Amino acid sequence: MVHVLSSRILLRPTDPERSRAFYGEQLGLAVYREFGTGPDRGTVYFLGGGFLEVSGRSDTPPAPVTRLWLQVADAAAAQEELRAKGVVIVRPPVKEPWGLVEMWIADPDGTPIVLVEVPADHPMRYRPGI
């Protein structure tokens, strides 16, 4: 088995400056590191247990199969904070039949982002008898 030390998601946005403003200023992701210079420089953001790298440039938006899943402590609080920063809420927080609270937004290129709250009694966090 391969021993993975870290992982990251790589996005090649159509407008890197716009994407950096979205992920850094509107979502408030902390910068792990930056490399290169100018408007196409690379920026790597912390994503909890992983990283999101925004670097290079693409002539077309990411494939529609690309999705980001970000866990938050409180989806309702995240909704208010993001709305105040001008982020369009595609779908407000909803408790799904599987017990997670999910809210959907999208980045400037339309990449779907689900913000997920895992309730304290959900099996992902709590397993009786273990």
C-alpha atoms as one frame of an Amber mdcrd trajectory, in Angstrom:
protein
   0.000   0.000   0.000   1.202   3.498  -0.818   1.879   5.659   2.242   0.142
   8.959   1.416   1.627  11.930   3.277  -0.846  14.548   2.118  -3.371  15.170
  -0.612  -4.674  18.118  -2.552  -7.265  19.086  -5.097  -5.926  20.941  -8.135
  -8.112  23.508  -9.912  -7.131  25.293 -13.109  -9.592  28.210 -13.162 -10.524
  30.339 -16.158  -9.740  33.490 -14.133  -7.179  32.801 -11.356  -7.521  36.233
  -9.707 -11.305  35.847  -9.478 -10.904  32.347  -8.036  -8.320  33.523  -5.493
 -10.723  36.267  -4.386 -13.501  33.675  -4.014 -11.530  31.016  -2.107  -9.339
  33.397  -0.087 -11.612  36.356   0.630 -15.175  35.086   0.314 -14.716  31.524
   1.650 -11.910  32.689   3.942  -9.598  29.714   3.309  -6.146  30.225   4.823
  -3.164  30.238   2.453  -0.749  27.333   2.909   1.733  28.610   0.323   2.056
  30.577  -2.908   4.435  30.062  -5.816   5.264  31.826  -9.049   4.483  35.455
  -9.814   1.881  37.529 -11.569  -1.803  36.870 -12.129  -1.281  33.172 -12.952
   0.727  32.424  -9.782  -0.251  29.364  -7.775  -1.951  29.527  -4.398  -2.456
  26.513  -2.132  -5.165  26.786   0.540  -5.693  24.699   3.666  -8.766  22.437
   3.430  -8.847  20.906   6.884  -7.086  17.567   6.300  -6.101  18.418   2.712
  -5.243  21.266   0.386  -6.823  23.127  -2.550  -4.344  24.349  -5.158  -5.499
  27.109  -7.529  -2.826  27.438 -10.195  -2.390  27.872 -13.902  -5.214  28.821
 -16.182  -7.750  26.934 -18.273  -9.661  28.094 -21.325 -12.715  26.158 -20.142
 -14.288  25.624 -16.703 -13.602  22.339 -14.867 -15.555  19.281 -15.986 -19.022
  19.089 -14.450 -18.000  15.959 -12.543 -15.653  18.018 -10.330 -17.129  18.673
  -6.879 -15.740  19.930  -3.572 -16.991  18.585  -0.222 -16.156  20.828   2.744
 -17.185  19.953   6.284 -18.261  22.857   8.507 -19.237  22.948  12.163 -22.489
  24.875  11.566 -24.083  25.102   8.109 -26.550  27.840   9.126 -23.742  30.032
  10.484 -21.703  29.355   7.321 -24.695  30.434   5.211 -24.968  33.774   7.017
 -21.209  34.409   6.867 -20.966  33.548   3.162 -24.088  35.519   2.230 -22.593
  38.573   3.992 -19.479  38.166   1.814 -21.528  38.089  -1.390 -21.409  34.348
  -2.039 -24.501  33.111  -3.873 -26.176  30.297  -1.975 -27.266  27.758  -4.602
 -29.230  25.775  -2.015 -29.655  26.690   1.668 -28.864  24.186   4.433 -31.176
  21.168   4.391 -31.096  18.099   6.633 -30.881  15.223   4.171 -32.602  11.832
   4.650 -29.146  10.359   5.414 -28.801  12.742   8.369 -26.228  15.261   7.113
 -27.012  18.967   6.796 -25.930  20.084   3.302 -25.716  23.531   1.730 -24.597
  24.136  -1.859 -22.609  27.014  -3.356 -20.440  27.280  -6.493 -17.078  28.842
  -7.255 -16.702  31.488 -10.002 -16.263  28.785 -12.678 -19.390  26.981 -11.495
 -17.613  24.173  -9.614 -20.229  22.845  -7.176 -19.223  23.029  -3.510 -21.219
  21.290  -0.808 -20.744  22.496   2.751 -21.677  19.670   5.093 -22.516  19.753
   8.787 -22.233  16.366  10.492 -24.620  16.390  13.483 -23.229  15.064  16.780
 -25.516  12.015  16.685 -24.703  11.060  13.079 -22.960   7.679  12.554 -20.020
   9.508  10.924 -19.279  11.023  14.346 -20.961   8.716  16.826 -21.128   4.947
  16.835 -22.734   3.464  19.975 -20.841   0.600  21.559 -17.510   1.437  19.950
